[in-house]
Amino acid sequence: EIVVTIWSLAGFVVGHAGLYQALAMFAVAYFIIGMTVLSVCAIATNGALDAGGAYYMISRALGPEFGGSIGIMFFLANVCGSALYVLGLVEAVVDSFGVPPGQEVGTGVHVLPQSYWYELLYGTILLALCLVVCLVGASIYAKATFLIFLIVMGVLATILISFFATQPVGVPIHLPLSNSSETENGLFTGFSLATLRDNLGGRYRVDYTTGQMMSFSTVFAVMFNGCTGIMAGSNMSGDLKRPSYSIPRGTISAVLFTYLVYNLLAFLMCATCNRTLLQNDYGFLRDISIFPPLVTVGIYAATLSAAMSNLIGASRILYALARDDLFGRALALAKKTSASGNPVMAVILSWLVVQLVLFSGKLNTIAGVVTTFFLLVYATVNLACLALEWASAPNFRPTFRYFTWHTCLLGIAGCCVMMFLISPVSASASLGFLLLLLLALHYLSPSSTWGYISQALIFHQVRKYLLMLDVRKDHVKFWRPQMLLMVQNPRGSARLIDFVNDLKKSGLYILGHVELQDLDALPSDPLQAQQDSWLGLVDKLNVKAFVSLTLAPSVRHGVRQLLFTSGLGGMRPNTLVLGFYDDAAPQDGLAQHPAFTSAREEVPLGFPPLRAPAAPKLLSAREYVGIVADALKMLRNVLLARHLESLDKAWELRRAAGSAPAIHVWPVNLLRPDSARYADTCSLFLLQMACVLNMTRAWRRARLRLFLCVEAGAMPHAQEDKLRQLLKDLRIQAQIQLVPWDAVVSLHWQAQRVPPGGPALAEEESAMNFPANASQVSDEYVCAANKLVLEQSPAPAVRFLYLPRPPADTSLYPLYLHHLDLLTRDLGPTVLVHGVSAVTSTQL
C-alpha cells in the first residue's frame, strides 16, 4: 500500500498542501492511527481472535448492536477501499498505456482508449482478477505477499536513489481537462533550495483528474486512504496462526516504517520537483526514475495487492457477520464456504458490491466516504478499548500494556474531529446510518452469549454510586417507596406484581420468594435453577423488579431473612407487601395475563401448579400475622393486598375514556373508632401511597376520593376544613366526602365492657392497651364498618384502608386476622396500609 500512496497520492498531497501542511497531515493522520493501533494491540492480545478483524474485536467487546453496525460500516469501508485501489490502478494503466487526450489513434504503447465506460471496463477486468485470487483462497494471497514485499522494497529503493541520481530534466505534462492539446513542462530540478522554498507553503488549485477545487480537508481525505492499511492484518485474524502475536508486531512495525518513509519522501519531492510537476502529473516518479519499468511493475503489483487485501477483508467481515446471525436470513447466503473453509459466497457478494462502487468513477469521488467510514471504525475500536479499560473487569488483562484510557480517548476525539473537518455531511450521514443500524440491531437481533460491556460498565458505575448513597443523608422530601413483594407462586399473583410495579414510583422493587427446604439435606442449591424462571417472568410482565429467593425452614424465617438482607447500601426495601391470608381458592392469572395471551408464547415458565383448594397452606394464620408484626418491629411499612387479582387494569383504563375510575381512601382506623385520627403517621403514609398510585401514568386520570367519617355534634365542617388544608399543604388533589357513621360507632360502644377500676381506667386501656381493645371489637361492629365502606358508590377501582398494628398478645393473632377478613370482605381490590415512617413533607 505504501507504493500506491507514493505513486498516486504523495505528489498530490505535497503539490497542493506544500511541505509544512503535508507534514502536519501526516502527523495528524498517524497520531489518530497510532492511538488506534495501541487499542487494536490491546484488544488483540486479550484473548483468542477469530475471523472478522475489527468487527470481531468490537462485537465481543461492545456487544452485538455496536459490533453489527460497525461491522456493516467496516465492510462498506473495505469495499469502497477495494474500489478505490482498482480505480487508482486503472488511472495508472491509462496514464502509461492510454491514448493521449485529443488524439483518436494512439501510437506505440499508448493504445488503450480513454473514456468513462472504457475505464469501467478496465476496472471490471482487474476486479475479476482479484476475485479469482480470492476465490482460490487467502493462502494464495499470503504466499504472494513475500514476493510483493520484495518488489515494493525494490521500487522504494529505486525511487529514493532516483532523487539523487537523476539529472535535472523537464517533464512534458498533458492536461486532460484542458480544451487544447497543448502541453506544459514540469521541472525536476534536482536538489534546489529555491525549489524547496517554493514548495513550503500550500497552494491549492483544481485537481486535474476530477476538476474539483482542492482544500486541506479534501487533500487530507485522499491522503488518509493511503494510511488505512493498519487494519489489513487484523482483517485476516481468522487466517493467521498466532493473531495475538502477529497483529501487534506487524501493525506497529508497518505504522512506524510508513510514517518515516512518507515524511522522507515529502521532503525529497519538495526539494527536487517544482509545483507544476507535482500538481499536474501524479505519476512523475516514473518519469524521473532510473529504471521506469520497475516502478510501473511495482505500482501495478502493490495496487492490485491492496485491492485484493480490501476485498478479502470485506469478505471475511461479511462472513463473520453472517456466521453470528445478527441479520438473520439477509446474510444467510454468505455463510457458505468451500471444502477448505474459504467463504466463497461472501467473496462473491463482496465482489458484486465493489463492482457497483466502481460505477462512481474517479478515485477522489469516493475517498471522502471511505475516509469517514474508516475513521468511524477507528473511533469505535478506541471506544471498545476505552470501555474495557473503564469497566475494570479482572479478565481484561492484555499482554500489550502500552496504552491507557487517555490514548483511547485521544483516538476517539481525533477521529471524530477529523471526520467533521473532512466532510461534515458525510460524517453526519455516517453517524445517522450507524444510529439506525444500532436501533435495528437492538430491537431485532437475537441475544448473544458474548458478554455485554454495558453490563460491566453499569456494574462499575452502580457500585460507585451505591457507595455514595449515604443513608445518613436521607430526607423525607426525597422519600420513595422501596417494595419487597412476597410471592408464593407467580401464577396466582400476576396482577398483584403489576399493581405493585405501579405503586413503587421509581423506587426499589424486589420480588421475594421463600422455598421451604433444608440446604443440609440437598445436594445443591435448588434456587439457582429457579432464578432464570423468575427473571423470565420479570421480562415478560415488563416490570422493573429484582428477584430475591431464599431457603428457610418456615415462611416467617424466610421473610425475616429477606427483610434483613435484600437490597444493598441505601437501596433497601422500606415497605413489605403481602397478599391477604384467606380461604379463597387461588386462581391462575398468569395464563390470562396479556403478556402470555399471544399464540406464540408458552405459558409455563417453570413454576409449579397452584395449590389445590383442599390442600394445606404453607403457613398458618398466626405465622402470617407474625410476619406483619416482625416487619413493623423492623420499622418497615406494611401493605396487605386483597382481591388484587380481580383488578383488571386494562378494563379500568378503557373505562377511564368515559368516566375516570376512582381510588377510595379511608385514612381512619376503622377498628379503633375511639382513637381515630386523620393526621397520624399511618394515615399520612396511607395518603402518600394513594397519591403515589395516582401519579403513575396508568392511573393519572383516576380521581382520589377521601372519606371523612364524622359523628353528630362533632363540627364536621371544621374537620373537613382542617383536612382540606392538610391536603393543600401536602399538594394532594382529592375529593373529600363526609360519611356519617354514628350508627356504626354506636355498635362499638354498646359492645364495650367496663373493666374493674371504672370508666377512667377503661378509657386509658382503650387507648394504650391494644390487645384489650382488640378483644372488645365485635364482629357486628366490623361487619357494619365493612358495609359502610361498601355502600360508598360508585364502586372504585381500588380501595386503601388503614391497617391497625397486630396485638401484642400473640394469642389474639387469629382474632386480629378475622377482623381484617370481615372488614375487607367483598370490597374488591383493597390495600390495607400501615406506615411507621414519616413520608410527607410540606417544605420546599
Coordinates of C-alpha atoms in Angstrom, one line a residue, residues 20 67 82 225 403 431 551:
Y20 CA 4.6 22.2 6.1
G67 CA -20.4 -4.9 16.6
S82 CA -11.0 -2.0 -2.8
N225 CA -6.9 6.5 2.5
F403 CA -1.9 2.0 26.3
L431 CA -23.4 8.7 12.3
L551 CA -34.3 -21.1 51.6

